[in-house]
Short mmCIF file of C-alpha atoms and ligand atoms in Angstrom, two decimals:
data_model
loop_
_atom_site.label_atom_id
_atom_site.label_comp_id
_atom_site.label_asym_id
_atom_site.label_seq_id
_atom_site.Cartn_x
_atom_site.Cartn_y
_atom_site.Cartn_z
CA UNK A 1 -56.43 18.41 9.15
CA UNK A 2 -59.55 16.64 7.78
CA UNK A 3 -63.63 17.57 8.10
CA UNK A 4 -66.63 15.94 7.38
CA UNK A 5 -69.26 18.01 5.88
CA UNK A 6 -72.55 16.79 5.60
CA UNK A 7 -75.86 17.56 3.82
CA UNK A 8 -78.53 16.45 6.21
CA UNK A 9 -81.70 14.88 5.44
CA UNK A 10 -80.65 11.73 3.13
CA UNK A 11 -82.77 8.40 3.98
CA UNK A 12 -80.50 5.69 4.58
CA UNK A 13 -81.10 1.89 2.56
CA UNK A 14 -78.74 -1.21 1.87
CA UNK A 15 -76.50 -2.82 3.80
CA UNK A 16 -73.12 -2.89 5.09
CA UNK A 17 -70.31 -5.03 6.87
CA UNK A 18 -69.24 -4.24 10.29
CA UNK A 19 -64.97 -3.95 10.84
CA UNK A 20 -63.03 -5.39 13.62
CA UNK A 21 -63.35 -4.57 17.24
CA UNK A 22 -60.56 -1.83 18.06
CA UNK A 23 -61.38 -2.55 21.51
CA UNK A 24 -60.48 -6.16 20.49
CA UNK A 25 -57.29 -6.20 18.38
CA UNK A 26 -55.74 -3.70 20.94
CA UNK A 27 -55.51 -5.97 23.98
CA UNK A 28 -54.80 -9.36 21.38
CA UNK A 29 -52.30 -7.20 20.07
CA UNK A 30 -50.30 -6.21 23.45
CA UNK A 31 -51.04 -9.94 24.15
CA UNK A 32 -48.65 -11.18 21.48
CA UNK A 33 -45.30 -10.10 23.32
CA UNK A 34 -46.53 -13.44 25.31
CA UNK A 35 -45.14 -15.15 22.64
CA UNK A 36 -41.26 -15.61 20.72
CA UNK A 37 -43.58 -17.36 17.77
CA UNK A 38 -45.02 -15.78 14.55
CA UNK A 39 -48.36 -15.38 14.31
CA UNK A 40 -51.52 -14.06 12.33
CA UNK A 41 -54.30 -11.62 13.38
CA UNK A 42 -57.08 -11.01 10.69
CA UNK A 43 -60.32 -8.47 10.43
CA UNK A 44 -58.37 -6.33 12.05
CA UNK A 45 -60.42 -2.57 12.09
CA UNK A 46 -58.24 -0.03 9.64
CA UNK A 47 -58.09 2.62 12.21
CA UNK A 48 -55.22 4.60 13.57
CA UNK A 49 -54.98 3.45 17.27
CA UNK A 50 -54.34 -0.03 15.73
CA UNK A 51 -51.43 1.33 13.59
CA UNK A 52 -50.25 3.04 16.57
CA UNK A 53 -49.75 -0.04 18.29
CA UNK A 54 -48.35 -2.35 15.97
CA UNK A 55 -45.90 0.73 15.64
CA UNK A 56 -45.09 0.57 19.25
CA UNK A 57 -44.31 -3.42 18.94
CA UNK A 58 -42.19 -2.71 16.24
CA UNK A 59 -40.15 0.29 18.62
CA UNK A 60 -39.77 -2.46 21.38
CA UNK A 61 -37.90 -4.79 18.64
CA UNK A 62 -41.12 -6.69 17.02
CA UNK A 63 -41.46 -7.25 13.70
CA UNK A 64 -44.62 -6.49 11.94
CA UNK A 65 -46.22 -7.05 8.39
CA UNK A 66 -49.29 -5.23 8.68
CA UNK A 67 -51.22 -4.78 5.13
CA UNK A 68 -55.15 -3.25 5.79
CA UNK A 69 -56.75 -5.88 7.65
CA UNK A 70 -54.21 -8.98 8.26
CA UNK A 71 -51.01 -8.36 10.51
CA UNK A 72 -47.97 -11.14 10.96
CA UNK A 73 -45.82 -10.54 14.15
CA UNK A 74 -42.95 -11.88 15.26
CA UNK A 75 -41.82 -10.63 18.61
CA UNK A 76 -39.30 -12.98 19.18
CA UNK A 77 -36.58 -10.45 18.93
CA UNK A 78 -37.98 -7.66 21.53
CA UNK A 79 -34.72 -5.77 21.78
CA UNK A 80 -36.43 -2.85 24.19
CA UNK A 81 -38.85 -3.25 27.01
CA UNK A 82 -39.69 0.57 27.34
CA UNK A 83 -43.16 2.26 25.63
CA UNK A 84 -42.12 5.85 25.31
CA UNK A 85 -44.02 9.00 25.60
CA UNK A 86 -44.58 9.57 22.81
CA UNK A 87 -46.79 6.64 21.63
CA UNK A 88 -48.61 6.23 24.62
CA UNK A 89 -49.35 9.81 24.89
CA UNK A 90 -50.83 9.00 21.35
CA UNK A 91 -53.12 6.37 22.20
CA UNK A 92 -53.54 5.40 26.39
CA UNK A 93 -54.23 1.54 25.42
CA UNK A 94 -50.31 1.55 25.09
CA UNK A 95 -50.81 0.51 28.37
CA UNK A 96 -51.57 -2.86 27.67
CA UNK A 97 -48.05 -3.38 27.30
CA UNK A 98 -47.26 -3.43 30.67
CA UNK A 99 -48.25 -6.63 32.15
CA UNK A 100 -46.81 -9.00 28.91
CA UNK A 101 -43.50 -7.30 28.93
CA UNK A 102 -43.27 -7.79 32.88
CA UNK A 103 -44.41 -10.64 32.55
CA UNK A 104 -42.17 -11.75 29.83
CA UNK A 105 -39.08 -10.02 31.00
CA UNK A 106 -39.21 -9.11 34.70
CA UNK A 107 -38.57 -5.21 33.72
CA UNK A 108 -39.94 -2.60 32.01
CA UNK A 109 -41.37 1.00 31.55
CA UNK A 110 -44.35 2.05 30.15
CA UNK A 111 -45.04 6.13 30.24
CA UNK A 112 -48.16 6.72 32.32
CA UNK A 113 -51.34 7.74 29.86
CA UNK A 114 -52.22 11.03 30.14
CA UNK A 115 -55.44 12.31 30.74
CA UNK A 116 -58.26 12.05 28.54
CA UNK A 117 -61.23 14.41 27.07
CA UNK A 118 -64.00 11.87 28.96
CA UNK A 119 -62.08 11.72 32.67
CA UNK A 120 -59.34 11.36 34.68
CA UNK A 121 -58.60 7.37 33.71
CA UNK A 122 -56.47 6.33 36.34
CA UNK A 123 -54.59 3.29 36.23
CA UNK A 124 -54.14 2.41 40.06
CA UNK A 125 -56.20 -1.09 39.37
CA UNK A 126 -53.42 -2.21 37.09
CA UNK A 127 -50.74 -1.44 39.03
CA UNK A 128 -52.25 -2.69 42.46
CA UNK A 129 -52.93 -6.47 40.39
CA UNK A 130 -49.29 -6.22 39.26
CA UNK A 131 -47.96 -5.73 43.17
CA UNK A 132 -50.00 -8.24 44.46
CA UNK A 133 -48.47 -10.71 42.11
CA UNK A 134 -45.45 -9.49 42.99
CA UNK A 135 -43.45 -6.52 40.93
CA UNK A 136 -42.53 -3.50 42.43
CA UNK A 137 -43.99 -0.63 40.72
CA UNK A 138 -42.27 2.98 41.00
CA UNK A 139 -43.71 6.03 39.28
CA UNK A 140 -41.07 8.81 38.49
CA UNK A 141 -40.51 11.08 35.65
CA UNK A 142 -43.79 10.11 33.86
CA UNK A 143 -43.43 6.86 33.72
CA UNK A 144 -43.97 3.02 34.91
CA UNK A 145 -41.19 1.14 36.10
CA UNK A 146 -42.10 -2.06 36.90
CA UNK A 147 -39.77 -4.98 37.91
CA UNK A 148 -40.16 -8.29 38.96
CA UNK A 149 -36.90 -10.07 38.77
CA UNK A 150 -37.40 -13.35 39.87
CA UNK A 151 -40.97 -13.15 37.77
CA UNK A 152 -44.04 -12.97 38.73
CA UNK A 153 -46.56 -15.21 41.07
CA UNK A 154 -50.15 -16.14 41.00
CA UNK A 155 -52.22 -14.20 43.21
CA UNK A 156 -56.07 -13.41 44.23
CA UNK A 157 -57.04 -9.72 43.43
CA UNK A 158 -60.49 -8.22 43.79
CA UNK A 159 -60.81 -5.21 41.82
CA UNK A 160 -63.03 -2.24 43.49
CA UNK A 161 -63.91 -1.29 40.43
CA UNK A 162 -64.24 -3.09 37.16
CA UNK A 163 -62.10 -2.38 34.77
CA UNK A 164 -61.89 -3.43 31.11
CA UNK A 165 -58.04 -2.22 30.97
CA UNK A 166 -57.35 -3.65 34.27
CA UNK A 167 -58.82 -7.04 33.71
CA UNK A 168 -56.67 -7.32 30.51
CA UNK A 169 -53.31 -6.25 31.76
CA UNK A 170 -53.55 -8.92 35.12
CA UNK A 171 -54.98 -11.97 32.84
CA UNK A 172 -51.61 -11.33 30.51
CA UNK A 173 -49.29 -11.13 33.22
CA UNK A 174 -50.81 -14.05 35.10
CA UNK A 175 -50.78 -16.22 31.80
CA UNK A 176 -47.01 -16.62 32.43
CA UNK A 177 -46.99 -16.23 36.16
CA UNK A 178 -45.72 -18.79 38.58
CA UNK A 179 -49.07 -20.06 40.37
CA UNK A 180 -52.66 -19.48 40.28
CA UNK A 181 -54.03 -16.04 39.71
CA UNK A 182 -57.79 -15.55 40.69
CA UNK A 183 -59.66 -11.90 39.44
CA UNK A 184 -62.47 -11.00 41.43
CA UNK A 185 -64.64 -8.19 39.76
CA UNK A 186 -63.17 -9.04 36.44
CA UNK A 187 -64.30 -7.13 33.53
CA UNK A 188 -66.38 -10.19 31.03
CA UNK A 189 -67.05 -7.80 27.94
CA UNK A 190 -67.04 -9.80 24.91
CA UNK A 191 -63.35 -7.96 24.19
CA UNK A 192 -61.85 -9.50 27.04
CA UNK A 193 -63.72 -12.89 26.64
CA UNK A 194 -61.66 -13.23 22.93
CA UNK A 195 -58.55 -12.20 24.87
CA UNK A 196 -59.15 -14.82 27.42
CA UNK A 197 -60.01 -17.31 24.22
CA UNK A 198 -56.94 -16.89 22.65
CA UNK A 199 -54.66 -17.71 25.72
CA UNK A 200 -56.80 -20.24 26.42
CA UNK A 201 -56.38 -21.30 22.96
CA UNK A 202 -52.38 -21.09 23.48
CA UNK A 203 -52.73 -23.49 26.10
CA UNK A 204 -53.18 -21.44 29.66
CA UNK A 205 -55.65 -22.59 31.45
CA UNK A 206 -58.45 -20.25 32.42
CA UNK A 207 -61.71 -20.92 34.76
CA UNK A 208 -64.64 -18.87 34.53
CA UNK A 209 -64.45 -16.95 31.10
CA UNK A 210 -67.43 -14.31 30.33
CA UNK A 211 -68.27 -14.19 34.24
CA UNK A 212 -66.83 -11.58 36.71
CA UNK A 213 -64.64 -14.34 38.31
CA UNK A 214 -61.16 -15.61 36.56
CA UNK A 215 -59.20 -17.87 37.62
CA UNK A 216 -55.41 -18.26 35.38
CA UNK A 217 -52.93 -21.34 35.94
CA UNK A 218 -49.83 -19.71 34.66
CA UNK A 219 -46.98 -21.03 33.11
CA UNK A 220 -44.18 -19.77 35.10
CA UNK A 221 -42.60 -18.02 31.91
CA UNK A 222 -42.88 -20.13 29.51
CA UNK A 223 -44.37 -18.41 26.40
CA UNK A 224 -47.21 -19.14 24.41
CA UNK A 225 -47.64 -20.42 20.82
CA UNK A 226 -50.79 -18.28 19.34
CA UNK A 227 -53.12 -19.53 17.26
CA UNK A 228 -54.30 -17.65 14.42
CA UNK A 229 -57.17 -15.16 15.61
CA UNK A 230 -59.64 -13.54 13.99
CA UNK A 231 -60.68 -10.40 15.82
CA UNK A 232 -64.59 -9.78 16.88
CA UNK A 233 -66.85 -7.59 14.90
CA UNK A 234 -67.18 -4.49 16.62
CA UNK A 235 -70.32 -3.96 18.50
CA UNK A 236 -69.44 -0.10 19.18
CA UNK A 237 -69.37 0.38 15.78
CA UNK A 238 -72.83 -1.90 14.93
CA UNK A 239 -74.48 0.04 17.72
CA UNK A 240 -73.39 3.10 15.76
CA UNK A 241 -75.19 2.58 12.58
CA UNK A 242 -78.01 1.49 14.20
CA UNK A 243 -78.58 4.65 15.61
CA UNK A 244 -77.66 6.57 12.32
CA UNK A 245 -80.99 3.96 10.89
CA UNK A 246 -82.58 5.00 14.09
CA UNK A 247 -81.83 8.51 13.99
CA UNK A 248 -82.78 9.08 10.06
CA UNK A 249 -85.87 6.53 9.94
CA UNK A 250 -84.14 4.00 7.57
CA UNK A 251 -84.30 0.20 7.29
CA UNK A 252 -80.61 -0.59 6.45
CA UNK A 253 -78.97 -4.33 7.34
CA UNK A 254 -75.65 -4.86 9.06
CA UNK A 255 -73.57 -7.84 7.94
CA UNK A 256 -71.07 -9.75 9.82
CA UNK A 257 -72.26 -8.85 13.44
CA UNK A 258 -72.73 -10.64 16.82
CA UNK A 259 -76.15 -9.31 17.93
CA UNK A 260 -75.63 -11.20 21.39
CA UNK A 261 -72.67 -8.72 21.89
CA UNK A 262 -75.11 -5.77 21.14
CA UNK A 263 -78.26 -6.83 23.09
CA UNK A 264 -78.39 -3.75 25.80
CA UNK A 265 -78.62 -1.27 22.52
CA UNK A 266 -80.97 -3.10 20.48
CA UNK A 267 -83.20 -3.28 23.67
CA UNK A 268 -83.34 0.22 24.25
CA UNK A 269 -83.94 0.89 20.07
CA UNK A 270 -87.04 -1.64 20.34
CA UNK A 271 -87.98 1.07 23.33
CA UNK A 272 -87.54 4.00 21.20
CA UNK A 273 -89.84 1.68 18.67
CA UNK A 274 -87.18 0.43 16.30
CA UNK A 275 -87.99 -3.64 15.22
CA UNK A 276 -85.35 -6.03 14.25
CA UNK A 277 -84.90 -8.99 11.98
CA UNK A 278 -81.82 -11.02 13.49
CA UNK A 279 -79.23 -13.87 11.30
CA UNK A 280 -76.20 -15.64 13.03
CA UNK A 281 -74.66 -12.78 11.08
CA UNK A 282 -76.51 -9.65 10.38
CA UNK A 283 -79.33 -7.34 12.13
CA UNK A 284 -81.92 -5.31 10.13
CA UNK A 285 -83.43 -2.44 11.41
CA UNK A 286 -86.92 -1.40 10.85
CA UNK A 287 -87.27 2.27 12.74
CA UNK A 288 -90.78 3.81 14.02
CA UNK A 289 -91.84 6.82 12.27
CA UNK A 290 -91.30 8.80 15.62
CA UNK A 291 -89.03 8.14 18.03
CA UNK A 292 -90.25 7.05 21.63
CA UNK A 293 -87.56 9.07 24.56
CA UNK A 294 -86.23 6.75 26.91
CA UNK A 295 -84.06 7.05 30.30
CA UNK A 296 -80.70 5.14 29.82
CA UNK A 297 -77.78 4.58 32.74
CA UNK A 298 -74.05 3.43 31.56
CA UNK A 299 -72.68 0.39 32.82
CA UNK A 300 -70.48 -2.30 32.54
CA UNK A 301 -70.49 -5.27 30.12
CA UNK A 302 -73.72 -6.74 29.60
CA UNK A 303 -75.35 -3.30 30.63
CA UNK A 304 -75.92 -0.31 28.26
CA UNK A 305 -72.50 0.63 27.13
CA UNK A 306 -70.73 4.05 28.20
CA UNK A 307 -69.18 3.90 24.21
CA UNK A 308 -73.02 3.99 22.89
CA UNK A 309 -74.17 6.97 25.01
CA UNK A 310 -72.97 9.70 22.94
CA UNK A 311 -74.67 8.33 19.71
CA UNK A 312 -77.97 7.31 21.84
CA UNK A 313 -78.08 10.77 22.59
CA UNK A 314 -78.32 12.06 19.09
CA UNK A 315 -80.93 9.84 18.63
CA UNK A 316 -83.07 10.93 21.61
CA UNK A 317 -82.47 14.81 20.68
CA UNK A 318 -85.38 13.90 17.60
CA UNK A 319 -87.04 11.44 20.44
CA UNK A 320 -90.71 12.69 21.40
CA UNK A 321 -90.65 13.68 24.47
CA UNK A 322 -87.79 14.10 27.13
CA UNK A 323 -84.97 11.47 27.92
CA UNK A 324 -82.71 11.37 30.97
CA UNK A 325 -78.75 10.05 30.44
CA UNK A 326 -77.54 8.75 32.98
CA UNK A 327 -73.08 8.53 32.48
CA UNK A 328 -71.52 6.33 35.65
CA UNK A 329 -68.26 5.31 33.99
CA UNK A 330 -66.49 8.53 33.14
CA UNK A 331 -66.92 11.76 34.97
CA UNK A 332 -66.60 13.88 31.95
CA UNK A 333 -68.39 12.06 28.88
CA UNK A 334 -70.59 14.70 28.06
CA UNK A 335 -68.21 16.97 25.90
CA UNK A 336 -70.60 16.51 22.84
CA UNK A 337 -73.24 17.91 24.59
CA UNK A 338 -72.45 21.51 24.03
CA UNK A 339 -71.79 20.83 20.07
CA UNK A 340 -75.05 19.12 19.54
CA UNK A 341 -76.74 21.92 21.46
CA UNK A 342 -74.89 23.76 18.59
CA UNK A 343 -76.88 22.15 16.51
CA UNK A 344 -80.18 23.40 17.58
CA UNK A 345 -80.64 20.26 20.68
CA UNK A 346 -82.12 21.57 23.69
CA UNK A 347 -80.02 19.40 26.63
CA UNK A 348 -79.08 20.32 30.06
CA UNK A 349 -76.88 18.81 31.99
CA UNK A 350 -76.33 18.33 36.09
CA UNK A 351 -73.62 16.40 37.46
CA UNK A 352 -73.47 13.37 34.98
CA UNK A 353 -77.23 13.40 33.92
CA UNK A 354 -78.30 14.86 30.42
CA UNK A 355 -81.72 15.72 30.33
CA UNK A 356 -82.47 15.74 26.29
CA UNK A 357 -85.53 17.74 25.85
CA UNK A 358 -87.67 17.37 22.60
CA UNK A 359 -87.42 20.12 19.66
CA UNK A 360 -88.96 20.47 16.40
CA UNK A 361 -85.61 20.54 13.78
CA UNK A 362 -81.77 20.85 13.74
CA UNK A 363 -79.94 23.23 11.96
CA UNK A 364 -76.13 22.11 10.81
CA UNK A 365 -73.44 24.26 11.55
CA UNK A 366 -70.07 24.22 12.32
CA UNK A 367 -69.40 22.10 15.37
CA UNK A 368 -65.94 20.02 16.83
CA UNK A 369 -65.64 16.85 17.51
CA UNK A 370 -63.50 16.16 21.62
CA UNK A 371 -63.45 12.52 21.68
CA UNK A 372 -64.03 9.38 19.72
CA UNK A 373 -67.46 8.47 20.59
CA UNK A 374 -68.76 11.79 20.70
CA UNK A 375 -67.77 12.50 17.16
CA UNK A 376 -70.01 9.52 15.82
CA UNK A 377 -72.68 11.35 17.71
CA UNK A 378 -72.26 14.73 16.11
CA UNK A 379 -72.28 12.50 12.58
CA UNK A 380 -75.36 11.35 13.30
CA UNK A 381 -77.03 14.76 13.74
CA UNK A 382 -75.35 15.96 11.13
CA UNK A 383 -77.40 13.42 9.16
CA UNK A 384 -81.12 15.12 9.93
CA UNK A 385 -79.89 18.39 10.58
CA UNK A 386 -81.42 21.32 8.23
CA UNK A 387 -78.21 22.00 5.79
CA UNK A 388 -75.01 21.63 5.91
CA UNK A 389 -72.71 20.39 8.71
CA UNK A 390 -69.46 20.51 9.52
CA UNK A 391 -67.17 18.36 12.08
CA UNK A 392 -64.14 19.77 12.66
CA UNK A 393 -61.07 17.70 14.14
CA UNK A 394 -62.01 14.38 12.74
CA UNK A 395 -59.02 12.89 13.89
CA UNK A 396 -61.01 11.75 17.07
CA UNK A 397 -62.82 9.50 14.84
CA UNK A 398 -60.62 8.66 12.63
CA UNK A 399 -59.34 6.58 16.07
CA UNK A 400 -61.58 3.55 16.08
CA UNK A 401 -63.93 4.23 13.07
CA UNK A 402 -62.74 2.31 10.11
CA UNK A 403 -64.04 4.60 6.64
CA UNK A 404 -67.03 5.84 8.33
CA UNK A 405 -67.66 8.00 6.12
CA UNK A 406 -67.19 5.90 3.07
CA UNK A 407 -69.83 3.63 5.05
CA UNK A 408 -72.53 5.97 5.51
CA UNK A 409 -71.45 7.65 1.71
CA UNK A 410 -72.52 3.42 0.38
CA UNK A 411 -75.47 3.92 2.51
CA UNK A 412 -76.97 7.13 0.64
CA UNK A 413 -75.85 9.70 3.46
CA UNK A 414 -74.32 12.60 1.75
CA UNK A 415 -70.85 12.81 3.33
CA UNK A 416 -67.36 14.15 1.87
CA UNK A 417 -64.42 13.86 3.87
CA UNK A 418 -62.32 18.05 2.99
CA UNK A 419 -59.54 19.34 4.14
CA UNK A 420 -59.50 22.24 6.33
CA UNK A 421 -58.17 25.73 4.73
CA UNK A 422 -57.47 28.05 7.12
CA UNK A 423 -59.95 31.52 6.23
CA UNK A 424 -58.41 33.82 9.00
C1 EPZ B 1 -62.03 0.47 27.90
O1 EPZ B 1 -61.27 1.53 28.46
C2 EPZ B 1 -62.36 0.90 26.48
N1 EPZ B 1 -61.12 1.10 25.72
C3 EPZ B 1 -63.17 2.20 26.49
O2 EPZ B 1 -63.53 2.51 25.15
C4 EPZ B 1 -64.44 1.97 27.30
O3 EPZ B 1 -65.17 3.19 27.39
C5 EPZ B 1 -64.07 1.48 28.71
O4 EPZ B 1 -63.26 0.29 28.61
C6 EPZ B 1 -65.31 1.16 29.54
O5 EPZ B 1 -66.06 0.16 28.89
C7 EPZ B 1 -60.45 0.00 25.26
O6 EPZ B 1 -60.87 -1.13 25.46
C8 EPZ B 1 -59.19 0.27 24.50
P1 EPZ B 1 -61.87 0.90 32.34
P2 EPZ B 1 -60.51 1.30 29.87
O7 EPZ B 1 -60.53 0.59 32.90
O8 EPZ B 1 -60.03 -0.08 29.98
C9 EPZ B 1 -61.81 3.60 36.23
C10 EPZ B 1 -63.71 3.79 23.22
O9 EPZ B 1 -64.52 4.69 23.01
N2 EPZ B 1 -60.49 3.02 36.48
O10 EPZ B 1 -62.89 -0.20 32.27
O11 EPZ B 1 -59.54 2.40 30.03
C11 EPZ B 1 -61.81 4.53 35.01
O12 EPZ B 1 -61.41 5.83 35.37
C12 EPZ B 1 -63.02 3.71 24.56
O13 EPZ B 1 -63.44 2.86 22.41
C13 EPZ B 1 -59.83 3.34 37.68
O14 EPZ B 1 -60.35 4.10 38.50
O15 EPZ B 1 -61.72 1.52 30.89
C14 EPZ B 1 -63.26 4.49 34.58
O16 EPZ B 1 -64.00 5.40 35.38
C15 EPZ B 1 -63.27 4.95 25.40
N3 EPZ B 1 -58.60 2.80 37.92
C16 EPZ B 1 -63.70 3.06 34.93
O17 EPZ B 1 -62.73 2.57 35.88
C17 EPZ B 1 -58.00 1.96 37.02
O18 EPZ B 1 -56.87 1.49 37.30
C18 EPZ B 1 -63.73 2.11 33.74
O19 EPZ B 1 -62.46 2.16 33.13
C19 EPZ B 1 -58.67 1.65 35.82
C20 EPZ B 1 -59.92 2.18 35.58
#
């Protein structure tokens, strides 16, 4: 396994390009079983949950020629309609499988996600869309089995909660429904919008894209020809290295970026004191000297993100004065709290508020990363902690960060990816 030890206290400078949305390609991906056509994704992130599920098209019969960023796909030979354990354990967005292949094929089975480091992420939503359009679902032995033999029909489903997974799954299987399928309480972040795009694009039509209402006019199985798609630039990612500018006092400038997708972060950096200059393409940051605290509550899509509230709270740990965190999404996002209090932060928590109280340095030490976004946070730290740092089980970011090291390493942080050698 693989660490990242870093010397803290390196000023940041220069510029770098932001990668693909992972939270993009994966639904666009699962999308393309719509489809018995070849077609081409490009800026697609280098990260392993995208390799994962290219490799689970490829299990279910697709073809796939992936090089870094560019993937062809053919899935007009899907000899298998059954996502196994195994990957999906891997990587829960395997799930997005479910509605094109029942929607394609009026069968399949999809292992159920297991549970995750930041909650218990249920997939009830999907399933209850799927039945009201008409499949019967049955749970045993782990997995999914969904069928819907005579296909699927249009339907109106009002979600109780929004969901970004949920949304995705019922647009694909309504693309090829028979009927009309309206979502109430649809999910409209900019990942979903591109999905919505490039069905539209295919020639579905779609009411009410970007808005929490959707209305689909399926195509009663017939399957769609793709165009080309180039995936979004990832605004997780931009809101990252914004905070590592933030978080070390550095002007730096990101390139290829869509600061409308990212306006709920920058807002509450220009609260902490940061200043912006904003292209169609890139965002420089100009940080204050000290760091303003600030109270910040997760929500959906165009709200402050749940994926930026690890890495705001590194930032707010050198903040001035205290800061409340407010998590709503997930009832157990706060697993990097106890490694940055490793660190030397002082934060408490109670029920799903952080209170991050001010202190005077950080020290580095040894600390583990427990989930994606929380490993970007310890990074960050690491950065403008006293000495050396290390972050143990990397593979968490090595997930949807594409070279993240190698980023901040062109940016002046100094970062070395080692591998771990057992002492005892
Ligand atoms: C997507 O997960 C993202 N992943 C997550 O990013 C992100 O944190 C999340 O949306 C919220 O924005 C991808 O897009 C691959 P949800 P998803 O369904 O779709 C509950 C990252 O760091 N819920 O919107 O799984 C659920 O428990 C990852 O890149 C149900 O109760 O999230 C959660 O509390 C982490 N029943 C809330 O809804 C359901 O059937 C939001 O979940 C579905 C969801």
């Amino acid at each position: 396994m693989d660490y990242l030890q870093i010397e803290g206290g390196a000023k940041l400078h220069g510029s770098i390009s932001i990668s693909g949305a992972k939270n993009a390609a994966l639904p666009i991906i699962a999308a393309t079983l719509l489809s018995d056509k070849e077609l081409e994704l490009s800026n697609l992130p280098h990260v392993v949950d995208i390799r994962t599920l290219l490799k689970l098209l490829t299990m279910l019969g697709g073809k796939v020629d992936y090089n870094d960023n560019v993937a062809i796909i053919d899935n007009s030979h899907i000899n298998s309609h059954k996502a196994v354990y195994e990957i999906v354990s891997q990587m829960r967005a395997s799930i997005l499988v479910l509605g094109p292949l029942l929607a394609r094929f009026g069968e399949c089975e999809v292992s159920l996600p297991g549970g995750c480091a930041i909650g218990q992420r249920p997939i009830d939503l999907h399933l209850k869309a799927l039945e009201a359009m008409g499949a019967h679902i049955e749970i045993r032995g782990g997995y999914v089995r969904a069928e819907a033999p005579n296909g699927l029909h249009g339907a109106k489903i009002v979600f109780d909660k929004i969901t970004v997974g949920g949304t995705e799954n019922t647009v694909m299987a309504a693309a090829l429904a028979k009927g009309v399928t309206t979502i109430i309480n649809a999910a409209k972040e900019p990942e979903v919008v591109q999905l919505c795009e490039m069905i539209a694009a295919a020639g579905v039509k779609i009411e009410g894209i970007g808005t929490n209402e959707l209305t689909i006019y399926g195509t009663d199985r017939e399957l769609l020809t793709f165009q080309p798609t180039r995936i979004i630039p990832d605004r997780i990612e931009a809101g990252t290295y914004l905070c590592a500018a933030a978080i070390t006092h550095s002007s730096i400038t990101l390139t290829d970026v869509d600061a409308h997708h990212i306006r709920a972060s920058m807002n509450k950096l220009e609260e902490m004191g940061c200043r912006f200059d904003i292209t169609e393409e890139t965002i420089t940051i100009h940080p204050p000297e000290v760091i303003k605290p600030v109270n910040l509550v997760t929500t959906e899509y165009p709200g402050f993100p749940t994926d930026m509230q690890a890495q705001f709270m590194a930032v707010l740990v050198k903040a001035n004065g205290e800061s409340l965190i407010e998590e709503t999404l997930f009832e157990n996002r706060f697993m990097h709290v106890s490694e940055l209090n490793r660190l030397g932060a002082d934060i408490w928590l109670k029920g799903n508020i952080a209170a991050v109280h001010p202190i005077e340095e950080l020290y580095g030490a040894d600390v583990m990363a427990t989930d994606l976004r929380a490993s970007s946070a310890l990074v960050l730290a690491a950065l403008v902690a006293k000495g050396t740092t290390n972050v143990h089980r990397i593979y968490h970011l090595d997930r949807g960060y594409d070279n993240l090291e190698g980023k901040l390493s062109a940016l002046g942080a100094n970062i070395v990816r080692l591998k771990e050698t057992p002492k005892y």
